[in-house]
Coordinates of N, CA, C and O in Angstrom, one line a residue:
M1 N 0.8 -1.1 -0.1 CA 0.0 0.0 0.1 C 0.9 1.3 -0.1 O 1.6 1.3 0.6
L2 N 0.7 2.2 -0.7 CA 1.2 3.4 -0.9 C 1.1 4.4 0.2 O -0.3 4.3 0.7
L3 N 1.8 5.3 0.7 CA 1.7 6.4 1.7 C 0.2 7.2 1.2 O -0.7 7.4 2.1
S4 N 0.0 7.5 0.1 CA -1.1 8.2 -0.4 C -2.4 7.5 -0.1 O -3.3 8.1 0.2
D5 N -2.4 6.1 -0.1 CA -3.6 5.4 0.2 C -4.1 5.7 1.7 O -5.2 5.8 2.1
A6 N -3.1 5.6 2.5 CA -3.4 5.7 4.0 C -3.7 7.3 4.3 O -4.8 7.4 4.9
I7 N -3.3 8.3 3.5 CA -3.8 9.7 3.6 C -5.2 9.7 3.0 O -5.9 10.5 3.5
K8 N -5.3 9.1 1.7 CA -6.7 9.3 1.4 C -7.7 8.7 2.2 O -8.9 9.4 2.5
S9 N -7.3 7.7 2.9 CA -8.5 7.0 3.9 C -8.7 7.9 5.0 O -9.7 8.3 5.5
Y10 N -7.6 8.6 5.6 CA -7.6 9.5 6.6 C -8.5 10.8 6.2 O -9.4 11.1 7.0
I11 N -8.3 11.4 4.9 CA -9.1 12.4 4.5 C -10.3 12.2 4.5 O -11.3 12.9 4.7
S12 N -10.9 11.1 3.9 CA -12.1 10.6 3.6 C -12.9 10.5 4.9 O -14.1 10.6 4.9
T13 N -12.2 9.9 6.1 CA -13.0 9.8 7.2 C -13.0 11.0 8.2 O -13.7 11.0 9.1
K14 N -11.8 12.0 8.1 CA -11.7 12.9 9.1 C -12.0 14.4 8.6 O -12.5 15.2 9.3
Y15 N -12.1 14.6 7.2 CA -12.4 15.9 6.7 C -13.4 15.8 5.7 O -13.9 14.8 5.2
D16 N -14.0 17.1 5.5 CA -15.3 17.2 4.8 C -15.0 17.4 3.4 O -15.3 18.3 2.6
Q17 N -13.9 16.8 2.7 CA -13.4 16.7 1.4 C -13.1 15.4 0.9 O -12.9 14.6 1.5
H18 N -13.2 15.3 -0.5 CA -13.1 14.2 -1.2 C -11.5 14.0 -1.3 O -10.8 15.0 -1.7
P19 N -10.7 12.9 -1.1 CA -9.4 12.9 -1.4 C -9.0 13.0 -2.6 O -7.9 13.4 -2.9
D20 N -9.8 13.0 -3.8 CA -9.4 13.1 -5.1 C -8.9 14.5 -5.2 O -8.3 15.0 -6.2
T21 N -9.7 15.6 -4.5 CA -9.3 16.9 -4.6 C -7.7 17.1 -4.5 O -7.0 18.1 -4.8
F22 N -7.1 16.2 -3.6 CA -5.6 16.1 -3.6 C -4.7 15.2 -4.3 O -3.6 14.9 -3.9
A23 N -5.3 14.8 -5.5 CA -4.6 13.7 -6.3 C -3.3 14.1 -6.6 O -2.3 13.1 -6.5
R24 N -3.0 15.1 -7.0 CA -1.7 15.6 -7.5 C -0.7 15.6 -6.4 O 0.3 15.2 -6.5
D25 N -1.2 16.2 -5.3 CA -0.3 16.3 -4.0 C 0.0 15.0 -3.6 O 1.1 14.6 -3.0
L26 N -1.0 14.1 -3.5 CA -0.7 12.6 -3.3 C 0.3 11.8 -4.2 O 1.2 11.0 -3.7
E27 N 0.3 12.2 -5.4 CA 1.3 11.5 -6.4 C 2.6 12.1 -6.1 O 3.4 11.2 -6.3
I28 N 2.6 13.3 -5.8 CA 4.0 14.0 -5.4 C 4.5 13.3 -4.2 O 5.8 12.9 -4.3
I29 N 3.8 13.0 -3.2 CA 4.3 12.5 -1.9 C 4.8 11.0 -2.2 O 5.6 10.6 -1.8
D30 N 3.9 10.5 -3.1 CA 4.4 9.0 -3.5 C 5.7 8.9 -4.1 O 6.5 8.1 -4.1
Q31 N 5.9 9.8 -5.1 CA 7.1 9.9 -5.9 C 8.3 10.4 -5.0 O 9.4 9.8 -5.1
L32 N 7.9 11.4 -4.2 CA 9.3 11.7 -3.3 C 9.4 10.8 -2.4 O 10.8 10.2 -2.1
R33 N 8.6 9.9 -1.9 CA 8.8 8.7 -0.9 C 9.7 7.5 -1.9 O 10.9 7.3 -1.4
K34 N 9.1 7.4 -3.0 CA 10.0 6.3 -3.8 C 11.4 6.8 -4.1 O 12.3 6.0 -4.3
D35 N 11.4 7.9 -4.4 CA 12.8 8.5 -4.7 C 13.9 8.5 -3.6 O 14.9 8.2 -3.6
A36 N 13.3 8.6 -2.4 CA 14.1 8.7 -1.2 C 14.6 7.2 -0.8 O 15.6 7.0 -0.5
V37 N 13.6 6.4 -1.0 CA 13.7 5.0 -0.5 C 14.6 4.3 -1.5 O 15.4 3.6 -1.0
T38 N 14.6 4.7 -2.8 CA 15.5 4.1 -3.7 C 16.9 4.7 -3.9 O 17.6 4.2 -4.6
S39 N 17.0 5.9 -3.2 CA 18.3 6.5 -3.3 C 19.3 5.9 -2.7 O 19.3 6.2 -1.5
L40 N 20.2 5.3 -3.3 CA 21.4 4.5 -2.7 C 22.7 5.2 -3.0 O 23.6 4.7 -2.1
E41 N 22.6 5.9 -3.9 CA 24.1 6.6 -4.2 C 24.4 7.6 -3.2 O 23.7 8.3 -2.6
P42 N 25.7 7.5 -2.6 CA 26.3 8.2 -1.7 C 26.9 9.7 -2.4 O 28.1 9.9 -2.4
H43 N 25.8 10.4 -2.8 CA 26.1 11.5 -3.6 C 25.0 12.7 -3.1 O 23.9 12.3 -2.4
A44 N 25.5 13.9 -3.4 CA 24.5 15.1 -3.3 C 23.2 14.7 -3.7 O 22.1 15.4 -3.1
S45 N 23.2 14.2 -4.9 CA 21.8 14.2 -5.3 C 20.9 13.3 -4.5 O 19.6 13.5 -4.4
G46 N 21.6 12.3 -3.8 CA 20.7 11.3 -3.1 C 20.2 12.0 -1.8 O 19.2 11.8 -1.3
T47 N 21.0 12.8 -1.4 CA 20.8 13.7 -0.2 C 19.6 14.6 -0.3 O 18.8 14.7 0.4
R48 N 19.6 15.2 -1.6 CA 18.6 16.1 -2.1 C 17.3 15.4 -1.9 O 16.3 15.9 -1.6
K49 N 17.1 14.2 -2.6 CA 15.9 13.5 -2.5 C 15.4 13.1 -1.2 O 14.3 13.2 -1.0
L50 N 16.4 12.8 -0.2 CA 16.1 12.6 1.1 C 15.6 13.7 1.9 O 14.7 13.6 2.6
Q51 N 16.2 14.9 1.6 CA 15.9 16.1 2.0 C 14.4 16.6 1.7 O 13.5 17.2 2.4
A52 N 14.2 16.5 0.3 CA 13.0 16.8 -0.1 C 11.9 15.9 0.4 O 10.7 16.7 0.7
Y53 N 12.1 14.8 0.6 CA 10.9 14.0 1.2 C 10.7 14.2 2.7 O 9.4 14.5 3.2
A54 N 11.7 14.4 3.3 CA 11.5 14.9 4.7 C 11.1 16.3 4.8 O 10.1 16.4 5.8
A55 N 11.2 17.2 4.0 CA 10.7 18.4 4.1 C 9.4 18.2 3.9 O 8.3 19.0 4.5
Q56 N 8.7 17.4 3.1 CA 7.3 17.2 2.7 C 6.6 16.6 3.9 O 5.5 17.0 4.0
L57 N 7.2 15.7 4.5 CA 6.7 15.1 5.6 C 6.5 15.9 6.9 O 5.3 16.1 7.5
V58 N 7.5 17.1 7.1 CA 7.3 17.9 7.8 C 5.9 18.9 7.7 O 5.3 19.2 8.6
W59 N 6.0 19.2 6.5 CA 4.9 20.2 5.9 C 3.6 19.7 6.3 O 2.8 20.1 6.8
M60 N 3.5 18.2 5.8 CA 2.3 17.4 6.2 C 2.1 17.4 7.5 O 0.8 17.4 7.9
G61 N 3.0 17.3 8.3 CA 2.7 17.1 9.8 C 2.0 18.3 10.6 O 1.2 18.3 11.3
G62 N 2.1 19.5 9.7 CA 1.5 20.5 10.1 C 0.0 20.7 9.8 O -0.9 21.6 10.4
K63 N -0.2 19.8 8.8 CA -1.6 19.8 8.1 C -2.6 18.9 8.8 O -3.9 19.0 8.8
F64 N -1.9 17.9 9.4 CA -2.6 16.8 9.9 C -2.5 16.6 11.5 O -1.2 16.6 11.7
P65 N -3.6 16.7 12.4 CA -3.3 16.6 13.5 C -2.7 15.1 14.1 O -2.8 14.1 13.5
V66 N -1.8 15.3 15.0 CA -1.2 13.9 15.3 C -2.1 13.3 16.3 O -2.4 13.9 17.4
D67 N -2.3 11.9 16.1 CA -3.1 11.0 17.0 C -2.6 9.7 16.7 O -2.4 9.1 15.9
V68 N -2.7 9.0 18.0 CA -2.2 7.9 17.9 C -2.6 6.8 17.1 O -2.0 6.0 16.3
R69 N -4.2 6.7 16.9 CA -4.6 5.9 16.0 C -4.2 6.2 14.7 O -4.0 5.1 13.9
T70 N -4.1 7.3 14.3 CA -3.6 7.7 12.8 C -2.4 7.3 12.5 O -2.1 6.7 11.6
A71 N -1.4 7.6 13.5 CA 0.0 7.2 13.3 C 0.3 5.8 13.4 O 0.8 5.2 12.4
T72 N -0.6 5.0 14.0 CA -0.5 3.4 14.1 C -1.0 2.9 12.7 O -0.4 2.0 12.1
F73 N -2.1 3.5 12.3 CA -2.6 3.3 10.7 C -1.7 3.4 9.8 O -1.5 2.5 8.9
W74 N -0.9 4.8 9.8 CA -0.1 4.9 8.8 C 1.1 4.1 8.7 O 1.4 3.5 7.6
M75 N 1.6 3.7 9.9 CA 2.7 2.9 9.9 C 2.5 1.7 9.7 O 3.3 1.0 9.0
S76 N 1.4 0.9 10.0 CA 1.1 -0.3 9.7 C 0.8 -0.5 7.9 O 1.3 -1.6 7.3
K77 N 0.2 0.6 7.5 CA 0.1 0.6 5.9 C 1.4 0.5 5.2 O 1.6 0.1 4.3
L78 N 2.4 1.3 5.9 CA 3.9 1.2 5.2 C 4.4 0.1 5.4 O 5.4 0.0 4.3
E79 N 4.2 -0.7 6.3 CA 5.0 -1.9 6.4 C 4.4 -3.1 5.4 O 4.9 -4.0 5.3
E80 N 3.3 -2.7 4.8 CA 2.5 -3.8 3.9 C 3.4 -4.0 2.7 O 3.9 -2.9 2.2

C-alpha cells in the first residue's frame, strides 16, 4: 500500500473533502517517497532526494493532527 492510500483514507474519514481533490499532491508524496527510499548513491543528489521527502513530511505534519490511532494506521500501511 502506498502512503497516499493511507492519507486518502484519513482525509475521507476525518475531513469534509473528497481525497481526489488532493490527487496531484498525493502523487507527489508517493514519488518523493519512492525517490528517497530507492536513493542508494552516496552523492549530493541522493541527499537532496531525502531532504525533499523529509521536508514534505514535516509540512504535512502541520496539516494533519497527530493522533495515536492515525499514526499507528499509517505505520501499519507503510509496512505492507
